[in-house]
Amino acid sequence: MERRRLLGKSYDVKDPKLAEAGGLRIEYAGQQMPVLKGLKERFAKEKPLSGIRMGACLHVTTETANLMDVLKAGGAEVAVCASNPLSTQDDVAAWLATELGIPTFAVRGENNEVYYEHIEAVIGMGPQITMYDGCDLVFAIHDKHADMLSTMLGGSEETTTGVIRLRAMEKKGALKYPVVAVNDANTKHLFDNRYGTGQSTVDGIMRATNLLLAGRRFVVCGYGWCGRGVAMRARGMGSIVAICEVDPLRALEAAMDGHLVMTMMEAARWGEVFVTLTGDRSILRKEHFEVMKDGAVLCNSGHFDVEIDIPVLREMAQSERRVRPMVDEFLLPDGRRLYLLSEGRLVNLAAAEGHPASVMDMSFANQALCAAYLVKNGRALEKRVHQVPRDIDEEVARLKLAAMDIEIDTLTPEQQQYLADYQGGT
Ligand SMILES: NC(=O)c1ccc[n+]([C@@H]2O[C@H](COP(=O)([O-])OP(=O)(O)OC[C@H]3O[C@@H](n4cnc5c(N)ncnc54)[C@H](O)[C@@H]3O)[C@@H](O)[C@H]2O)c1
């Protein structure tokens, strides 16, 4: 029935009248995206995506709108849907649909049925290149639209969880078109996952709760690129940070970075704020809820809403109520109250605005350049997960440094010679 609701519609957004407000915010974000701005000028001249149909399943934010603008300038016909039901900025979706004329299917708070219906609407536009954050779009094409696979040039994946899933598909021989792992570019995960997630996750927690973070016992579950960033920023706000890990190297790194390292069980008794960023499931679960302090705040910044065992928390609770936007209170039979932020979905996108534009400038420059790369090379690439070509990664770094007015040195011929030599010694 929902599918029929969208038939013949070129967009599904909350309210087209929000476009003006969205346009102002998109322009404002664009000022922090000089690399993308430069690419837009280049793409407008060279038209590297001319006539290519692209389907994007991304967080529909001001930064994504700037990327869509670049792809369109490059000659692509783009359609976009949300990669998370709670991350859409409705004013941005309205601007994309009505001002940029891009088929846009995203409504903040959409239920799961509508979420998948929106993915189907983008697939219905017949994309030859897909761009996604979390792999749901690529999976839907493989699962339900196998007839499209032969015409696909390729795809690009934005986040760690999506890349993990694509690698799992590749291993089973189930991946039927080439995909570039944008997440794995150095100019993506070293900055976006670390500094972007770091700042915006702390921002989301603060906006949702208005808690003082100074002196707060702050538990970060997962010390990957995102976890490192959140831990670093929480410490900067004066919190006492504890890390829970399963990887001994990362746990050791956390300890030497000066954080407390402990098991999840120990942290559950100790902590006051908990953030999961593992890309794994059931990190916070029954035995942890049973011992947490009254007033503990739980949130997730990993891709899917499975890191906190919400169904179990709901079963354990005597009652549940929304006490502030994005804050649900679960009252346990012994009188303790646990606070879950943004329904366990990405707290930085649901309770704040996601990554600042300046860092998405690099992630999305990678996306735009990888799209052009796929148009040129997609047909010749093997059907597996590919790294972002090194020259694209280095170009993005160079462009960003130039935009930041930072000059660096180059090796002298003598230094080049020295580094190539293996005979010289003391
Ligand atoms: N919120 C955002 O905007 C945003 C941005 C980028 C990535 N992400 C998502 O955040 C998640 C983490 O990404 P990343 O790049 O840091 O990944 P990563 O692979 O670098 O780090 C994940 C870490 O979690 C640890 N881990 C796994 N299972 C665990 C468990 N049971 N207990 C404790 N630790 C465990 C791993 O050992 C690893 O060190 C992914 O789901 C990714 O897609 C979110």
Coordinates of C-alpha atoms and ligand atoms in Angstrom, one line a residue:
M1 CA 0.0 0.0 0.0
E2 CA 2.8 2.4 1.0
R3 CA 4.6 1.6 -2.3
R4 CA 1.5 2.8 -4.2
R5 CA 1.5 6.0 -2.1
L6 CA 4.7 7.1 -3.8
L7 CA 3.9 6.0 -7.4
G8 CA 4.4 8.9 -9.7
K9 CA 5.7 11.1 -6.9
S10 CA 9.0 12.8 -7.5
Y11 CA 9.6 13.3 -3.8
D12 CA 8.4 12.5 -0.4
V13 CA 9.4 15.1 2.2
K14 CA 7.8 16.5 5.3
D15 CA 6.9 19.9 4.1
P16 CA 8.1 21.6 0.8
K17 CA 7.6 25.0 2.5
L18 CA 10.6 24.4 4.7
A19 CA 12.9 24.7 1.6
E20 CA 13.8 28.4 2.2
A21 CA 15.1 27.7 5.7
G22 CA 16.9 24.6 4.4
G23 CA 18.5 26.7 1.6
L24 CA 20.0 29.2 4.1
R25 CA 21.5 26.4 6.2
I26 CA 22.9 24.6 3.2
E27 CA 24.6 27.7 2.0
Y28 CA 26.0 28.4 5.4
A29 CA 27.4 24.8 5.6
G30 CA 28.8 25.2 2.1
Q31 CA 31.0 28.0 3.3
Q32 CA 32.8 25.3 5.4
M33 CA 33.2 23.0 2.4
P34 CA 35.8 24.7 0.2
V35 CA 37.1 21.4 -1.3
L36 CA 33.6 20.5 -2.5
K37 CA 33.1 24.0 -3.8
G38 CA 36.2 23.7 -5.9
L39 CA 35.1 20.3 -7.2
K40 CA 31.7 21.8 -8.1
E41 CA 33.5 24.3 -10.4
R42 CA 35.6 21.6 -11.9
F43 CA 32.7 19.2 -12.4
A44 CA 30.5 21.9 -13.9
K45 CA 33.2 22.4 -16.6
E46 CA 34.2 18.8 -17.2
K47 CA 30.9 17.0 -16.6
P48 CA 32.5 13.7 -15.5
L49 CA 29.1 12.3 -14.5
S50 CA 27.2 13.3 -17.6
G51 CA 24.0 11.3 -18.1
I52 CA 24.8 8.9 -15.3
R53 CA 21.9 8.0 -13.0
M54 CA 23.0 7.9 -9.3
G55 CA 21.1 6.6 -6.3
A56 CA 22.2 7.9 -2.9
C57 CA 21.1 6.6 0.5
L58 CA 22.8 9.0 2.9
H59 CA 22.0 11.0 6.0
V60 CA 20.0 13.9 4.5
T61 CA 21.8 16.8 6.1
T62 CA 23.1 20.2 4.9
E63 CA 26.5 18.6 4.0
T64 CA 24.8 15.9 1.9
A65 CA 22.8 18.6 0.1
N66 CA 26.2 20.3 -0.9
L67 CA 27.4 16.9 -2.2
M68 CA 24.2 16.4 -4.2
D69 CA 24.7 19.9 -5.7
V70 CA 28.2 18.9 -6.9
L71 CA 27.0 15.6 -8.4
K72 CA 24.3 17.4 -10.3
A73 CA 26.8 20.0 -11.5
G74 CA 28.9 17.1 -12.8
G75 CA 26.0 16.0 -15.0
A76 CA 24.5 13.2 -12.9
E77 CA 20.8 12.6 -12.4
V78 CA 20.6 11.9 -8.7
A79 CA 17.9 10.6 -6.4
V80 CA 18.4 10.5 -2.7
C81 CA 16.8 8.8 0.4
A82 CA 17.7 8.7 4.1
S83 CA 20.1 6.2 5.5
N84 CA 18.6 6.5 8.9
P85 CA 15.0 7.2 10.0
L86 CA 16.0 9.8 12.5
S87 CA 18.8 11.7 10.8
T88 CA 16.9 13.6 8.2
Q89 CA 16.8 17.4 8.3
D90 CA 13.3 18.1 6.9
D91 CA 14.2 21.6 5.7
V92 CA 17.2 20.2 3.7
A93 CA 15.0 17.4 2.2
A94 CA 12.5 20.1 1.2
W95 CA 15.2 22.2 -0.5
L96 CA 16.7 19.2 -2.4
A97 CA 13.3 18.3 -3.7
T98 CA 11.9 21.7 -4.7
E99 CA 14.9 23.9 -5.3
L100 CA 17.6 21.5 -6.6
G101 CA 14.9 19.4 -8.3
I102 CA 16.4 16.1 -7.0
P103 CA 14.0 13.2 -6.3
T104 CA 14.2 13.1 -2.5
F105 CA 12.6 10.6 -0.2
A106 CA 13.2 11.3 3.4
V107 CA 11.1 12.3 6.3
R108 CA 12.5 12.6 9.8
G109 CA 10.9 10.0 12.1
E110 CA 9.7 7.8 9.2
N111 CA 8.9 4.3 10.4
N112 CA 10.8 1.2 9.1
E113 CA 8.2 0.5 6.4
V114 CA 8.5 4.0 4.9
Y115 CA 12.3 3.9 5.3
Y116 CA 12.5 0.8 3.0
E117 CA 9.8 2.2 0.8
H118 CA 12.0 5.3 0.2
I119 CA 15.0 3.0 -0.6
E120 CA 12.7 1.3 -3.2
A121 CA 11.7 4.7 -4.6
V122 CA 15.4 5.5 -5.3
I123 CA 16.0 2.1 -6.8
G124 CA 13.0 2.8 -9.0
M125 CA 15.0 5.6 -10.7
G126 CA 17.3 3.0 -12.1
P127 CA 20.6 4.0 -10.7
Q128 CA 23.9 2.9 -12.4
I129 CA 26.0 4.1 -9.4
T130 CA 24.9 3.8 -5.8
M131 CA 26.3 5.8 -2.9
Y132 CA 25.3 4.8 0.6
D133 CA 25.9 5.0 4.3
G134 CA 25.3 1.6 5.8
C135 CA 24.8 -0.7 2.9
D136 CA 20.9 -1.0 3.0
L137 CA 20.6 0.3 -0.5
V138 CA 23.1 -2.1 -2.0
F139 CA 21.6 -5.0 -0.2
A140 CA 18.1 -4.1 -1.4
I141 CA 19.4 -4.1 -5.0
H142 CA 21.1 -7.5 -4.6
D143 CA 18.1 -9.0 -2.8
K144 CA 15.2 -7.7 -4.7
H145 CA 16.4 -6.3 -8.0
A146 CA 18.9 -8.7 -9.3
D147 CA 17.9 -7.7 -12.9
M148 CA 19.6 -4.3 -12.3
L149 CA 23.0 -5.8 -11.4
S150 CA 24.3 -6.2 -14.9
T151 CA 23.8 -2.5 -15.6
M152 CA 25.5 -1.2 -12.4
L153 CA 28.8 0.6 -12.8
G154 CA 29.6 0.5 -9.1
G155 CA 29.0 1.9 -5.7
S156 CA 30.7 3.7 -2.9
E157 CA 30.2 3.1 0.9
E158 CA 30.6 5.8 3.5
T159 CA 30.7 4.1 6.8
T160 CA 32.6 1.3 8.7
T161 CA 29.6 -0.9 9.3
G162 CA 28.6 -0.7 5.6
V163 CA 32.2 -1.7 4.5
I164 CA 32.2 -4.6 7.0
R165 CA 28.9 -5.9 5.5
L166 CA 30.2 -5.5 1.9
R167 CA 33.3 -7.4 2.8
A168 CA 31.1 -10.2 4.2
M169 CA 29.1 -10.2 0.9
E170 CA 32.4 -10.3 -1.1
K171 CA 33.7 -13.2 1.0
K172 CA 30.5 -15.2 0.2
G173 CA 30.7 -14.4 -3.5
A174 CA 27.5 -12.4 -3.1
L175 CA 28.7 -9.0 -4.1
K176 CA 27.7 -8.5 -7.8
Y177 CA 29.2 -5.1 -8.6
P178 CA 32.3 -3.2 -7.6
V179 CA 32.2 -1.0 -4.5
V180 CA 34.7 1.6 -3.4
A181 CA 35.2 1.7 0.4
V182 CA 35.2 5.5 0.9
N183 CA 35.3 4.9 4.7
D184 CA 38.8 3.4 4.3
A185 CA 40.3 6.5 2.7
N186 CA 42.7 8.2 5.1
T187 CA 41.1 11.5 4.4
K188 CA 37.8 10.0 5.5
H189 CA 38.1 7.9 8.7
L190 CA 41.1 9.6 10.2
F191 CA 39.1 12.9 10.3
D192 CA 35.4 12.2 9.9
N193 CA 35.2 9.2 12.2
R194 CA 37.6 10.6 14.8
Y195 CA 37.0 14.4 14.9
G196 CA 33.6 14.5 13.3
T197 CA 32.0 11.7 15.4
G198 CA 34.0 12.9 18.4
Q199 CA 32.7 16.4 18.4
S200 CA 29.2 15.7 17.2
T201 CA 28.5 12.8 19.6
V202 CA 29.4 14.9 22.6
D203 CA 27.3 17.7 21.0
G204 CA 24.3 15.4 20.7
I205 CA 24.6 14.2 24.3
M206 CA 24.8 17.8 25.5
R207 CA 21.9 19.0 23.4
A208 CA 19.7 16.1 24.4
T209 CA 20.5 16.2 28.2
N210 CA 22.1 19.5 29.0
L211 CA 24.3 17.5 31.5
L212 CA 27.5 19.0 32.9
L213 CA 30.3 16.8 31.5
A214 CA 33.0 18.1 33.8
G215 CA 33.7 15.5 36.4
R216 CA 31.3 13.0 34.8
R217 CA 32.1 9.3 34.6
F218 CA 32.0 8.7 30.9
V219 CA 32.2 5.2 29.3
V220 CA 33.1 4.8 25.7
C221 CA 32.4 1.3 24.3
G222 CA 34.7 0.6 21.3
Y223 CA 38.1 2.4 20.9
G224 CA 38.0 2.5 17.1
W225 CA 38.3 5.7 15.1
C226 CA 35.0 7.0 16.4
G227 CA 35.5 5.9 19.9
R228 CA 39.0 7.5 20.1
G229 CA 37.4 10.8 19.0
V230 CA 34.6 10.7 21.5
A231 CA 36.9 9.7 24.3
M232 CA 39.3 12.6 23.4
R233 CA 36.5 15.1 23.3
A234 CA 34.8 13.9 26.5
R235 CA 38.1 14.2 28.3
G236 CA 38.4 17.7 26.9
M237 CA 35.1 18.6 28.5
G238 CA 36.5 17.4 31.9
S239 CA 34.9 13.9 32.0
I240 CA 36.7 10.9 33.6
V241 CA 36.8 8.5 30.6
A242 CA 36.7 4.7 30.7
I243 CA 37.1 2.5 27.6
C244 CA 35.6 -0.9 27.1
E245 CA 37.2 -3.0 24.3
V246 CA 37.6 -6.5 23.0
D247 CA 40.7 -5.9 21.0
P248 CA 43.8 -6.0 23.1
L249 CA 45.8 -3.6 20.9
R250 CA 43.1 -1.0 21.1
A251 CA 42.6 -1.5 24.8
L252 CA 46.4 -1.0 25.3
E253 CA 46.3 2.1 23.2
A254 CA 43.4 3.5 25.2
A255 CA 45.4 2.8 28.5
M256 CA 48.5 4.5 27.1
D257 CA 46.3 7.4 25.9
G258 CA 45.6 7.9 29.6
H259 CA 42.1 6.5 29.8
L260 CA 40.8 4.0 32.3
V261 CA 40.2 0.6 30.7
M262 CA 37.8 -1.9 32.2
T263 CA 35.3 -4.6 31.4
M264 CA 31.7 -3.7 30.4
M265 CA 30.5 -5.2 33.7
E266 CA 32.8 -3.1 35.8
A267 CA 32.0 0.0 33.7
A268 CA 28.3 -0.6 34.1
R269 CA 28.6 -0.2 37.9
W270 CA 31.0 2.8 37.6
G271 CA 29.7 4.9 34.7
E272 CA 27.2 7.8 34.5
V273 CA 27.1 8.3 30.7
F274 CA 27.6 5.4 28.2
V275 CA 28.2 5.7 24.5
T276 CA 28.5 2.7 22.2
L277 CA 30.5 2.9 19.0
T278 CA 31.5 -0.6 18.1
G279 CA 29.5 -1.5 15.0
D280 CA 28.6 -4.6 17.0
R281 CA 25.4 -5.7 18.7
S282 CA 24.1 -6.0 22.4
I283 CA 27.0 -4.1 23.9
L284 CA 24.8 -2.8 26.7
R285 CA 22.5 -5.5 27.8
K286 CA 20.5 -7.0 30.7
E287 CA 23.3 -7.8 33.1
H288 CA 24.6 -4.2 32.6
F289 CA 21.2 -2.5 33.0
E290 CA 20.7 -4.5 36.3
V291 CA 23.7 -2.8 38.0
M292 CA 23.7 0.7 36.5
K293 CA 23.4 3.7 38.7
D294 CA 20.1 5.6 39.0
G295 CA 20.1 8.3 36.3
A296 CA 22.6 6.7 34.0
V297 CA 22.5 8.0 30.4
L298 CA 22.7 5.5 27.5
C299 CA 23.3 6.4 23.9
N300 CA 24.7 5.0 20.7
S301 CA 26.8 6.6 17.9
G302 CA 27.4 3.3 16.0
H303 CA 25.6 2.9 12.7
F304 CA 22.7 0.6 13.7
D305 CA 20.4 0.8 16.7
V306 CA 21.4 -2.6 17.9
E307 CA 24.3 -1.7 20.2
I308 CA 22.0 -1.1 23.2
D309 CA 19.6 -4.0 23.9
I310 CA 16.5 -1.8 23.8
P311 CA 13.8 -4.5 23.7
V312 CA 15.3 -6.1 26.9
L313 CA 15.4 -2.7 28.6
R314 CA 11.8 -2.2 27.6
E315 CA 10.9 -5.6 29.0
M316 CA 12.7 -4.9 32.3
A317 CA 11.1 -1.4 32.8
Q318 CA 8.0 -0.9 34.8
S319 CA 7.2 2.2 32.8
E320 CA 8.7 4.4 30.0
R321 CA 8.1 8.1 29.3
R322 CA 9.6 10.8 27.2
V323 CA 11.0 13.4 29.6
R324 CA 12.7 15.7 27.0
P325 CA 12.9 15.5 23.2
M326 CA 15.3 12.7 22.5
V327 CA 15.4 11.5 26.1
D328 CA 13.3 8.4 27.2
E329 CA 13.2 7.5 30.9
F330 CA 12.9 3.8 31.7
L331 CA 11.8 3.2 35.3
L332 CA 13.0 -0.1 36.7
P333 CA 11.1 -2.0 39.4
D334 CA 13.8 -1.1 42.1
G335 CA 13.2 2.6 41.4
R336 CA 16.3 3.3 39.3
R337 CA 15.9 5.3 36.2
L338 CA 17.9 4.8 33.0
Y339 CA 17.8 7.4 30.3
L340 CA 18.0 6.4 26.6
L341 CA 18.9 9.1 24.1
S342 CA 17.5 9.3 20.5
E343 CA 15.9 5.8 20.7
G344 CA 19.3 4.2 20.5
R345 CA 19.9 5.6 17.0
L346 CA 23.0 7.7 16.1
V347 CA 22.9 10.3 18.8
N348 CA 25.1 12.8 16.9
L349 CA 22.7 12.9 14.0
A350 CA 19.4 12.5 15.8
A351 CA 20.0 14.8 18.8
A352 CA 22.5 17.2 17.0
E353 CA 23.3 17.9 13.4
G354 CA 25.9 15.2 12.6
H355 CA 29.4 16.0 11.6
P356 CA 30.4 19.6 11.1
A357 CA 30.6 20.6 7.4
S358 CA 34.3 21.2 7.5
V359 CA 35.1 17.5 8.0
M360 CA 32.3 16.2 5.7
D361 CA 34.1 18.4 3.1
M362 CA 36.8 15.7 2.9
S363 CA 34.5 12.7 3.1
F364 CA 32.2 14.0 0.4
A365 CA 35.1 15.1 -1.8
N366 CA 36.1 11.5 -1.8
Q367 CA 32.6 10.5 -2.7
A368 CA 32.4 12.9 -5.6
L369 CA 35.9 11.9 -7.0
C370 CA 35.1 8.2 -6.5
A371 CA 31.8 8.6 -8.5
A372 CA 33.9 10.1 -11.4
Y373 CA 36.4 7.2 -11.0
L374 CA 33.6 4.7 -11.2
V375 CA 32.2 6.2 -14.4
K376 CA 35.7 5.9 -16.0
N377 CA 36.7 2.5 -14.5
G378 CA 33.6 0.8 -13.1
R379 CA 33.2 -1.6 -16.0
A380 CA 36.8 -2.8 -15.7
L381 CA 36.8 -3.3 -11.9
E382 CA 36.4 -6.7 -10.3
K383 CA 33.2 -7.2 -8.4
R384 CA 34.6 -6.7 -4.9
V385 CA 35.4 -4.0 -2.4
H386 CA 38.1 -1.6 -3.6
Q387 CA 40.2 0.9 -1.8
V388 CA 39.9 4.5 -2.7
P389 CA 42.7 5.1 -5.2
R390 CA 45.7 6.7 -3.4
D391 CA 45.9 9.6 -5.8
I392 CA 42.3 10.6 -4.9
D393 CA 43.1 10.3 -1.1
E394 CA 46.2 12.5 -1.6
E395 CA 44.4 15.0 -3.8
V396 CA 41.7 15.5 -1.1
A397 CA 44.4 16.1 1.5
R398 CA 46.2 18.5 -0.7
L399 CA 43.1 20.5 -1.6
K400 CA 42.0 20.6 2.1
L401 CA 45.4 21.9 3.2
A402 CA 45.3 24.6 0.5
A403 CA 41.8 25.6 1.6
M404 CA 43.1 25.9 5.1
D405 CA 46.0 28.1 3.9
I406 CA 48.6 25.6 5.1
E407 CA 51.8 25.1 3.1
I408 CA 54.0 22.1 3.6
D409 CA 57.5 21.3 2.6
T410 CA 58.6 19.0 -0.2
L411 CA 61.6 16.6 -0.2
T412 CA 64.8 18.0 -1.6
P413 CA 66.5 15.9 -4.3
E414 CA 69.2 15.1 -1.7
Q415 CA 66.6 13.9 0.8
Q416 CA 64.8 11.8 -1.9
Q417 CA 68.2 10.2 -2.8
Y418 CA 68.9 9.5 0.9
L419 CA 65.5 7.9 1.5
A420 CA 66.0 5.7 -1.6
D421 CA 69.4 4.6 -0.4
Y422 CA 70.1 1.6 1.8
Q423 CA 73.9 1.7 2.0
G424 CA 74.6 4.8 4.0
G425 CA 75.0 4.4 7.8
T426 CA 76.8 6.1 10.7
Ligands
LIG1 N1 27.9 8.5 14.4 C1 28.4 8.7 13.2 O1 28.2 9.7 12.5 C2 29.4 7.7 12.6 C3 30.4 8.1 11.8 C4 31.3 7.1 11.3 C5 31.1 5.8 11.7 N2 30.1 5.4 12.5 C6 29.8 4.0 12.9 O2 30.4 3.9 14.2 C7 30.8 2.5 14.4 C8 32.3 2.4 14.7 O3 33.0 2.9 13.6 P1 34.6 3.0 13.7 O4 35.1 3.6 12.4 O5 35.1 3.5 15.0 O6 34.9 1.4 13.7 P2 36.3 0.6 14.2 O7 36.2 -0.7 13.5 O8 37.5 1.5 13.9 O9 36.1 0.5 15.8 C9 35.1 -0.3 16.4 C10 35.8 -0.8 17.7 O10 34.8 -1.5 18.5 C11 35.4 -2.6 19.1 N3 34.4 -3.6 19.4 C12 33.7 -4.5 18.6 N4 32.9 -5.2 19.4 C13 33.0 -4.8 20.6 C14 32.4 -5.3 21.9 N5 31.6 -6.3 21.9 N6 32.8 -4.6 23.0 C15 33.7 -3.6 23.0 N7 34.3 -3.2 21.8 C16 33.9 -3.8 20.7 C17 36.4 -3.1 18.0 O11 37.4 -3.9 18.6 C18 36.9 -1.8 17.5 O12 38.1 -1.4 18.1 C19 30.4 1.8 13.1 O13 29.1 1.3 13.2 C20 30.4 2.9 12.1 O14 29.6 2.7 10.9 C21 29.2 6.4 13.0

